Coordinates of C-alpha atoms and ligand atoms in Angstrom, one line a residue:
M1 CA 12.2 -12.3 -22.1
I2 CA 11.3 -8.9 -20.9
P3 CA 10.9 -6.1 -23.5
A4 CA 13.8 -3.7 -24.0
L5 CA 13.5 -0.4 -22.1
D6 CA 13.7 1.7 -25.3
D7 CA 10.9 -0.3 -26.9
L8 CA 8.7 0.2 -23.8
K9 CA 9.4 4.0 -23.9
A10 CA 8.3 4.0 -27.6
M11 CA 4.9 2.9 -26.5
T12 CA 2.2 4.9 -24.7
C13 CA 4.3 5.5 -21.6
A14 CA 2.6 7.9 -19.2
Q15 CA 4.0 9.8 -16.3
Q16 CA 7.7 9.4 -17.1
P17 CA 10.1 12.2 -16.1
V18 CA 12.0 13.9 -19.0
Y19 CA 15.7 14.4 -18.2
D20 CA 17.7 17.2 -19.8
D21 CA 20.8 15.0 -19.9
P22 CA 19.9 11.6 -21.5
A23 CA 23.4 10.3 -21.1
A24 CA 23.2 10.9 -17.3
E25 CA 19.8 9.0 -17.3
A26 CA 21.4 6.1 -19.2
A27 CA 24.3 6.0 -16.8
A28 CA 22.0 5.9 -13.7
V29 CA 20.0 3.0 -15.2
E30 CA 23.2 1.1 -15.9
Q31 CA 24.4 1.7 -12.3
L32 CA 21.1 0.3 -11.0
R33 CA 21.4 -2.7 -13.3
N34 CA 24.6 -3.7 -11.5
L35 CA 23.3 -3.3 -8.0
P36 CA 22.1 -6.2 -5.9
P37 CA 18.4 -7.0 -5.9
L38 CA 16.3 -5.6 -3.0
V39 CA 14.1 -8.7 -2.6
F40 CA 14.5 -12.3 -3.5
A41 CA 12.2 -14.0 -6.1
G42 CA 11.3 -16.7 -3.5
E43 CA 9.8 -14.1 -1.2
C44 CA 7.7 -12.8 -4.1
D45 CA 6.4 -16.3 -4.6
D46 CA 5.6 -16.6 -0.9
L47 CA 3.6 -13.3 -1.2
K48 CA 1.9 -14.6 -4.3
A49 CA 0.7 -17.6 -2.3
R50 CA -0.7 -15.2 0.4
M51 CA -2.4 -13.2 -2.3
A52 CA -3.9 -16.4 -3.7
D53 CA -5.4 -16.9 -0.2
V54 CA -6.8 -13.3 -0.4
A55 CA -8.4 -14.0 -3.8
A56 CA -9.8 -17.3 -2.6
G57 CA -11.4 -15.8 0.6
R58 CA -8.9 -17.4 3.0
A59 CA -7.0 -14.3 4.2
F60 CA -7.2 -10.5 4.4
V61 CA -4.4 -8.2 3.4
L62 CA -3.6 -4.9 5.1
Q63 CA -1.7 -2.7 2.6
G64 CA -0.6 0.6 4.0
G65 CA 2.0 3.3 4.4
D66 CA 3.0 6.7 3.1
C67 CA 1.6 8.3 0.0
A68 CA 5.1 9.5 -0.8
E69 CA 8.1 8.3 1.1
T70 CA 10.9 10.9 1.3
F71 CA 14.7 10.8 1.7
D72 CA 14.4 13.2 4.7
G73 CA 11.7 11.0 6.2
L74 CA 14.1 8.0 6.4
T75 CA 14.7 7.8 10.1
A76 CA 14.5 4.8 12.4
N77 CA 11.8 6.4 14.5
A78 CA 9.6 7.2 11.5
I79 CA 9.9 3.7 10.1
K80 CA 9.3 2.1 13.6
A81 CA 6.2 4.3 14.1
R82 CA 4.7 3.3 10.7
I83 CA 5.4 -0.4 11.4
R84 CA 3.8 -0.1 14.8
V85 CA 0.6 1.3 13.3
L86 CA 0.5 -1.4 10.7
L87 CA 1.0 -4.1 13.2
S88 CA -1.6 -2.7 15.6
M89 CA -4.1 -2.4 12.7
S90 CA -3.3 -6.0 11.6
L91 CA -3.9 -7.2 15.2
A92 CA -7.3 -5.5 15.4
L93 CA -8.2 -6.9 12.0
S94 CA -7.1 -10.5 12.7
Y95 CA -8.7 -10.6 16.2
G96 CA -11.9 -8.8 15.3
G97 CA -12.1 -10.4 11.9
Q98 CA -11.1 -13.9 13.1
T99 CA -9.2 -14.2 9.8
P100 CA -5.5 -14.6 8.9
V101 CA -4.2 -11.1 8.1
F102 CA -0.9 -10.2 6.7
T103 CA 0.8 -6.8 6.1
L104 CA 2.0 -5.4 2.9
G105 CA 3.8 -2.0 3.4
R106 CA 3.5 0.9 1.0
I107 CA 7.2 1.2 1.8
A108 CA 10.8 0.9 0.6
G109 CA 10.1 2.2 -3.0
Q110 CA 7.2 4.7 -2.8
Y111 CA 9.4 7.5 -4.1
A112 CA 7.7 8.4 -7.4
K113 CA 4.3 10.1 -7.8
P114 CA 2.0 10.4 -10.8
R115 CA 0.8 14.0 -11.2
S116 CA -2.3 15.3 -12.9
S117 CA -0.4 18.3 -14.1
D118 CA 3.2 18.6 -15.4
N119 CA 3.7 22.0 -13.8
E120 CA 2.9 23.9 -10.7
T121 CA 2.3 27.6 -10.4
R122 CA 2.8 29.6 -7.2
D123 CA 2.6 33.4 -7.1
G124 CA 2.9 33.7 -10.9
I125 CA 6.0 31.4 -11.1
T126 CA 5.6 28.1 -12.9
L127 CA 8.0 25.2 -12.3
P128 CA 7.8 21.4 -13.0
A129 CA 5.6 19.6 -10.6
Y130 CA 7.1 17.6 -7.8
R131 CA 7.2 13.9 -9.0
G132 CA 8.5 12.3 -5.8
D133 CA 12.0 12.2 -4.3
A134 CA 13.1 9.6 -6.9
V135 CA 12.7 12.3 -9.6
N136 CA 13.1 15.8 -8.2
G137 CA 13.0 17.9 -5.0
F138 CA 9.8 19.3 -3.3
E139 CA 11.3 22.7 -2.6
F140 CA 9.8 25.2 -5.1
T141 CA 13.0 26.4 -6.8
P142 CA 14.2 25.7 -10.4
V143 CA 17.3 23.8 -9.1
S144 CA 15.3 21.6 -6.8
R145 CA 12.5 20.9 -9.3
R146 CA 15.0 19.8 -12.0
N147 CA 14.7 16.1 -12.8
D148 CA 17.9 14.4 -11.6
P149 CA 18.6 10.8 -12.6
Q150 CA 21.0 10.3 -9.7
R151 CA 17.9 10.4 -7.5
L152 CA 17.1 6.9 -8.9
I153 CA 20.2 5.7 -7.1
R154 CA 19.3 7.6 -3.9
A155 CA 15.8 6.0 -4.1
Y156 CA 17.4 2.5 -4.4
N157 CA 19.7 3.2 -1.4
A158 CA 16.8 4.6 0.7
A159 CA 14.7 1.6 -0.2
S160 CA 17.6 -0.7 0.8
S161 CA 18.1 0.8 4.2
T162 CA 14.4 0.9 4.9
L163 CA 14.0 -2.8 4.0
N164 CA 17.0 -3.6 6.0
L165 CA 15.5 -2.1 9.2
V166 CA 12.1 -3.6 8.6
R167 CA 13.6 -7.0 8.1
A168 CA 15.7 -6.6 11.3
F169 CA 12.6 -5.5 13.3
M170 CA 10.6 -8.5 12.1
A171 CA 13.5 -11.1 12.5
G172 CA 14.3 -9.6 15.9
G173 CA 10.8 -10.2 17.3
F174 CA 9.3 -6.8 17.0
G175 CA 6.3 -8.3 15.2
D176 CA 5.8 -10.9 17.9
V177 CA 2.1 -10.7 19.0
R178 CA 3.3 -11.0 22.6
Q179 CA 4.8 -7.5 22.0
A180 CA 1.4 -6.1 21.1
H181 CA 1.3 -3.8 24.2
T182 CA 4.5 -2.1 23.2
W183 CA 3.3 -1.3 19.6
N184 CA 1.0 1.4 20.9
A185 CA 3.5 3.1 23.1
L186 CA 3.3 6.3 21.0
F187 CA -0.4 6.5 20.8
V188 CA -2.3 9.3 22.5
R189 CA -3.3 7.8 25.7
D190 CA -6.7 9.2 26.3
S191 CA -8.4 8.4 23.0
H192 CA -11.3 5.9 22.9
V193 CA -9.3 4.1 20.2
Q194 CA -6.4 3.7 22.7
K195 CA -8.8 2.2 25.3
R196 CA -10.1 -0.4 22.8
Y197 CA -6.5 -1.2 21.8
E198 CA -5.5 -1.8 25.5
Q199 CA -8.5 -4.1 25.9
L200 CA -7.5 -6.0 22.7
A201 CA -3.9 -6.4 23.7
G202 CA -4.9 -7.5 27.2
E203 CA -7.3 -10.2 25.8
I204 CA -4.6 -11.5 23.4
E205 CA -2.1 -11.6 26.2
R206 CA -4.4 -13.7 28.3
A207 CA -5.3 -16.0 25.4
I208 CA -1.6 -16.6 24.7
G209 CA -0.9 -17.2 28.4
F210 CA -3.6 -19.8 28.3
M211 CA -2.2 -21.4 25.2
E212 CA 1.3 -21.5 26.6
A213 CA -0.1 -23.0 29.9
C214 CA -1.6 -25.8 27.7
G215 CA 1.9 -26.3 26.2
I216 CA 1.1 -24.8 22.8
R217 CA 4.0 -22.7 21.4
D218 CA 3.7 -21.6 17.8
E219 CA 6.5 -19.9 15.9
N220 CA 3.9 -18.0 13.8
M221 CA 3.2 -15.9 16.9
R222 CA 6.8 -14.7 16.9
S223 CA 7.7 -14.0 13.3
G224 CA 5.2 -11.6 11.9
E225 CA 5.5 -11.6 8.1
F226 CA 6.0 -8.3 6.4
F227 CA 6.1 -7.6 2.6
A228 CA 7.0 -4.5 0.7
S229 CA 5.1 -2.9 -2.2
H230 CA 5.0 0.4 -4.1
E231 CA 3.5 1.9 -7.2
A232 CA 5.7 0.8 -10.1
L233 CA 5.8 4.1 -11.9
L234 CA 9.3 4.8 -13.2
L235 CA 10.2 2.3 -15.9
D236 CA 13.9 3.2 -15.7
Y237 CA 13.9 2.1 -12.0
E238 CA 11.7 -1.0 -12.4
H239 CA 13.3 -2.3 -15.6
A240 CA 16.8 -1.8 -14.2
L241 CA 16.0 -3.8 -11.0
T242 CA 14.6 -6.7 -12.9
R243 CA 16.6 -9.9 -12.4
V244 CA 16.4 -13.4 -13.6
D245 CA 15.7 -15.9 -10.8
F246 CA 18.6 -18.4 -10.8
R247 CA 16.2 -21.2 -9.7
T248 CA 13.7 -20.9 -12.5
G249 CA 15.2 -18.7 -15.1
L250 CA 12.1 -16.4 -14.8
P251 CA 12.3 -12.6 -14.5
Y252 CA 11.2 -10.8 -11.3
D253 CA 11.2 -7.0 -10.6
T254 CA 13.3 -7.1 -7.4
S255 CA 12.5 -3.5 -6.3
G256 CA 9.7 -4.9 -4.1
H257 CA 7.6 -8.0 -3.4
L258 CA 4.4 -6.7 -5.0
L259 CA 4.2 -3.8 -7.5
W260 CA 1.0 -2.1 -8.5
I261 CA 0.1 -0.2 -11.6
G262 CA -1.6 3.1 -10.8
E263 CA -4.9 4.5 -12.1
R264 CA -3.0 6.8 -14.5
T265 CA -0.7 4.2 -16.1
R266 CA -2.9 1.2 -16.5
Q267 CA -3.6 1.7 -20.3
L268 CA -4.1 -1.7 -21.9
D269 CA -1.8 -0.7 -24.8
G270 CA 0.6 1.1 -22.5
A271 CA 4.2 0.4 -21.5
H272 CA 3.4 -0.4 -17.8
V273 CA 1.0 -3.2 -18.6
E274 CA 3.3 -4.6 -21.3
F275 CA 6.3 -4.6 -18.9
F276 CA 4.5 -6.1 -16.0
A277 CA 3.0 -8.8 -18.1
H278 CA 6.5 -10.1 -18.4
V279 CA 7.7 -10.2 -14.7
R280 CA 6.6 -12.9 -12.3
N281 CA 5.8 -10.8 -9.1
P282 CA 2.4 -10.7 -7.7
L283 CA 0.8 -7.5 -9.1
G284 CA -1.9 -5.0 -8.2
V285 CA -3.8 -2.6 -10.5
K286 CA -5.7 0.4 -9.2
L287 CA -9.2 0.8 -10.7
G288 CA -10.9 4.2 -10.5
A289 CA -14.6 4.9 -11.0
T290 CA -14.4 5.3 -14.8
T291 CA -13.0 1.7 -15.3
T292 CA -15.2 -0.3 -17.7
V293 CA -15.7 -4.1 -17.3
A294 CA -14.0 -4.6 -20.6
E295 CA -10.9 -2.8 -19.3
A296 CA -10.8 -4.8 -16.1
V297 CA -11.3 -8.1 -18.0
G298 CA -8.6 -6.9 -20.5
L299 CA -6.2 -6.3 -17.7
A300 CA -6.8 -9.7 -16.2
E301 CA -6.3 -11.3 -19.6
R302 CA -3.1 -9.4 -20.2
L303 CA -1.6 -9.7 -16.8
N304 CA -2.7 -13.2 -15.8
P305 CA -3.4 -15.2 -19.0
D306 CA -2.5 -18.4 -17.3
H307 CA -4.8 -17.9 -14.3
E308 CA -2.0 -18.2 -11.8
P309 CA -3.4 -18.0 -8.3
G310 CA -2.4 -14.8 -6.4
R311 CA -0.9 -13.1 -9.5
L312 CA -3.4 -10.3 -9.8
T313 CA -5.2 -8.1 -7.3
F314 CA -7.5 -5.2 -8.2
I315 CA -7.3 -2.3 -5.8
T316 CA -10.5 -0.3 -6.3
R317 CA -10.6 3.4 -5.5
L318 CA -14.0 4.4 -6.6
G319 CA -15.1 7.0 -4.0
A320 CA -17.8 6.8 -1.4
A321 CA -20.5 8.1 -3.8
K322 CA -19.8 5.6 -6.6
V323 CA -18.6 2.4 -4.9
R324 CA -22.1 0.8 -4.8
D325 CA -22.8 1.6 -8.4
V326 CA -19.5 0.6 -10.0
L327 CA -18.1 -2.2 -7.9
P328 CA -20.8 -4.9 -8.5
G329 CA -20.4 -4.7 -12.3
L330 CA -16.6 -5.0 -12.0
V331 CA -16.6 -7.9 -9.6
T332 CA -19.2 -9.9 -11.6
G333 CA -17.8 -9.0 -15.0
V334 CA -14.3 -10.2 -14.0
A335 CA -15.7 -13.4 -12.4
D336 CA -18.0 -14.1 -15.4
A337 CA -15.0 -13.8 -17.7
G338 CA -13.4 -16.7 -15.7
H339 CA -10.8 -14.8 -13.7
E340 CA -10.2 -15.1 -10.0
V341 CA -8.5 -12.0 -8.7
G342 CA -8.2 -10.4 -5.2
W343 CA -10.3 -7.4 -4.4
V344 CA -8.8 -4.7 -2.2
C345 CA -10.5 -1.4 -1.3
D346 CA -8.4 1.8 -1.3
P347 CA -10.8 4.2 0.3
M348 CA -8.4 7.1 0.0
H349 CA -7.9 8.1 -3.6
G350 CA -11.5 8.5 -4.6
N351 CA -12.3 10.7 -1.7
T352 CA -9.8 13.6 -1.9
I353 CA -11.2 17.1 -1.6
T354 CA -9.6 20.6 -1.3
T355 CA -10.8 22.9 1.5
A356 CA -11.6 26.6 1.0
S357 CA -8.2 27.4 2.5
G358 CA -6.4 25.2 -0.1
F359 CA -5.6 22.0 1.9
K360 CA -5.9 18.7 0.1
T361 CA -7.8 16.5 2.6
R362 CA -10.1 13.5 3.1
L363 CA -13.1 13.0 5.4
F364 CA -12.8 10.1 7.8
T365 CA -16.6 9.5 7.2
D366 CA -16.1 9.3 3.4
M367 CA -13.4 6.7 3.8
A368 CA -15.5 4.7 6.2
A369 CA -18.5 5.0 3.8
E370 CA -16.5 3.7 0.9
L371 CA -15.3 0.8 3.0
D372 CA -18.9 0.1 4.1
G373 CA -20.0 0.1 0.4
F374 CA -17.1 -2.3 -0.5
F375 CA -18.2 -4.7 2.3
D376 CA -21.9 -4.4 1.4
V377 CA -21.3 -5.1 -2.2
H378 CA -19.1 -8.2 -1.5
E379 CA -21.6 -9.4 1.1
E380 CA -24.5 -9.1 -1.4
L381 CA -22.6 -10.9 -4.1
G382 CA -21.2 -13.6 -1.8
T383 CA -17.6 -12.6 -2.8
W384 CA -14.7 -11.9 -0.5
P385 CA -13.6 -8.4 0.5
G386 CA -9.9 -9.3 0.4
G387 CA -8.2 -6.3 2.0
I388 CA -7.7 -2.6 2.5
H389 CA -5.2 -0.1 1.1
I390 CA -4.5 2.8 3.3
E391 CA -2.2 5.9 3.3
L392 CA -1.1 6.5 6.8
T393 CA 1.7 7.6 9.0
G394 CA 3.0 6.7 12.5
E395 CA 3.0 10.4 13.4
D396 CA 0.2 12.6 14.8
V397 CA -0.4 14.5 11.6
T398 CA -3.5 16.6 10.9
E399 CA -4.2 15.9 7.3
C400 CA -7.5 14.0 7.2
L401 CA -10.7 15.4 8.8
G402 CA -12.7 13.7 11.6
G403 CA -11.9 10.4 13.3
A404 CA -10.7 9.8 16.8
F405 CA -10.1 13.4 17.8
E406 CA -12.7 14.9 15.5
L407 CA -10.1 16.9 13.6
S408 CA -11.7 20.0 11.9
E409 CA -10.6 22.2 9.0
D410 CA -9.1 24.7 11.6
D411 CA -6.8 21.9 12.8
L412 CA -5.3 21.1 9.4
D413 CA -2.4 23.5 9.5
T414 CA -1.2 22.2 13.0
H415 CA 0.7 19.2 11.6
Y416 CA 0.1 19.1 7.9
E417 CA 3.3 17.4 6.6
T418 CA 2.5 15.4 3.6
L419 CA 4.3 16.2 0.3
C420 CA 1.5 14.6 -1.7
D421 CA -1.8 13.1 -0.4
P422 CA -3.3 13.5 3.1
R423 CA -2.7 10.5 5.3
L424 CA -4.5 9.0 8.3
N425 CA -2.7 9.6 11.6
R426 CA -2.1 6.7 13.9
N427 CA -5.3 7.1 15.9
Q428 CA -7.4 7.5 12.8
A429 CA -5.8 4.5 11.1
L430 CA -6.4 2.3 14.1
E431 CA -10.0 3.5 14.4
L432 CA -10.6 2.6 10.8
A433 CA -9.1 -0.8 11.4
F434 CA -11.5 -1.4 14.3
Q435 CA -14.4 -0.5 12.1
V436 CA -13.2 -2.8 9.3
S437 CA -12.6 -5.6 11.7
Q438 CA -16.2 -5.5 12.8
R439 CA -17.4 -5.8 9.2
L440 CA -14.9 -8.6 8.5
G441 CA -15.8 -10.4 11.7
A442 CA -19.6 -10.4 10.8
I443 CA -18.9 -11.8 7.3
V444 CA -16.7 -14.5 8.7
A445 CA -19.2 -15.4 11.4
K446 CA -21.9 -15.8 8.7
R447 CA -19.7 -18.1 6.7
R448 CA -18.7 -20.1 9.7
P449 CA -21.7 -20.3 12.0
D450 CA -19.6 -21.8 14.7
R451 CA -17.9 -18.5 15.3
D452 CA -19.3 -15.4 16.9
P453 CA -18.1 -12.0 15.7
V454 CA -16.0 -10.2 18.3
D455 CA -17.9 -7.1 19.5
W456 CA -15.9 -4.0 20.0
Ligands
PEP501 C1 -1.4 6.5 -4.9 O1 -1.7 5.3 -4.5 O2 -0.7 7.3 -4.2 C2 -2.0 6.9 -6.2 C3 -1.5 7.9 -6.8 O3 -3.1 6.2 -6.5 P1 -4.0 6.1 -7.8 O4 -3.2 5.5 -8.8 O5 -5.1 5.3 -7.3 O6 -4.5 7.6 -8.1
MN502 MN1 -1.6 8.9 -2.8

């Protein structure tokens, strides 16, 4: 059975908000315990089977979405735009990579953020740091920055309506590859990324037309799969949404299909690892550049002692400068200890810089360089680069530098909207997907000499 919430909180339990009214916190947790689950255990098992394909080199996962979802950002248009970017990227990856690709949103639960500092000071005034809409408000006032446990309920409701819309889109045919031309309706028309995309969508349309002329009709073309994931940070929320699967009697955290443990909460003796060792969802763990082989192996032993396929994925965020030094040791160390895990590259979180004018940003070239390092290392080791983890938005924000429109430092304040980390805009995200698809296609072609890589 899963450990009691109080016992977990008595352990090393990093990044948890402190509430000034513990009775109100307990009441919110109790309220959550009585609400319906957001996902079904059977769906988590389906995703685990996909993640097993990733670990075994049979599929590629595109994990992406906002750094921090917000209650105000919950609009149909914003969700649709994000889904469109993810679907477009996944199309580029599966066509260029000639590999099954599935999409795992950073969505419907990404409402809590780990912070490196508990407080924030502006113009001599110090207030608690913003910890995500599930905890407190972004506005820099004492009232807004106060931790409010009722926000846990709002996060649940926001996740619920987001998932509802995403499920409706996918069930209603929005993810049908025959719709590929419409996914890019919002893209800036004159970018070179856009032209590549038009070409891709056109080729796919002709290929499908040909297949249908031959009498081949496949339901897989229509019902794009879409799973939801978020960083499982707040134990109040994750514990309260854990339910026992009536089919098997096993506990699942029903706040999302896949949950990942962040770089700041993955202590081997910590509450997060202890809790997630007990639920049956597929799991991710972020690994930063200081991760030792012993830590990675320890995590695999704790979180997947029974070697269940697809249970554990390591999401490395090592930085462009370190990926080539650190990744080979981690991959071989984990394999030598007898563990098969999925390897996914997060090229965002090891490449964050602050400009002279104070903007937190990331260089497109650094992210592309980390991805190149990730693919090179796996190619040299003969292991499988299983996926990418990207912070992106469907809007035309100006938060990361370079890419399709060569955004410069002077452009940053035009549409800098993130409340936390800088995200790729839709053109930058698609451009990155095209670059990755080329690397993937080349690796797949080498493994299967009957296939030529698709040249963009
Ligand atoms: C994140 O994914 O937004 C995040 C905080 O990542 P990490 O745990 O890798 O720092
Ligand atoms: Mn982030």
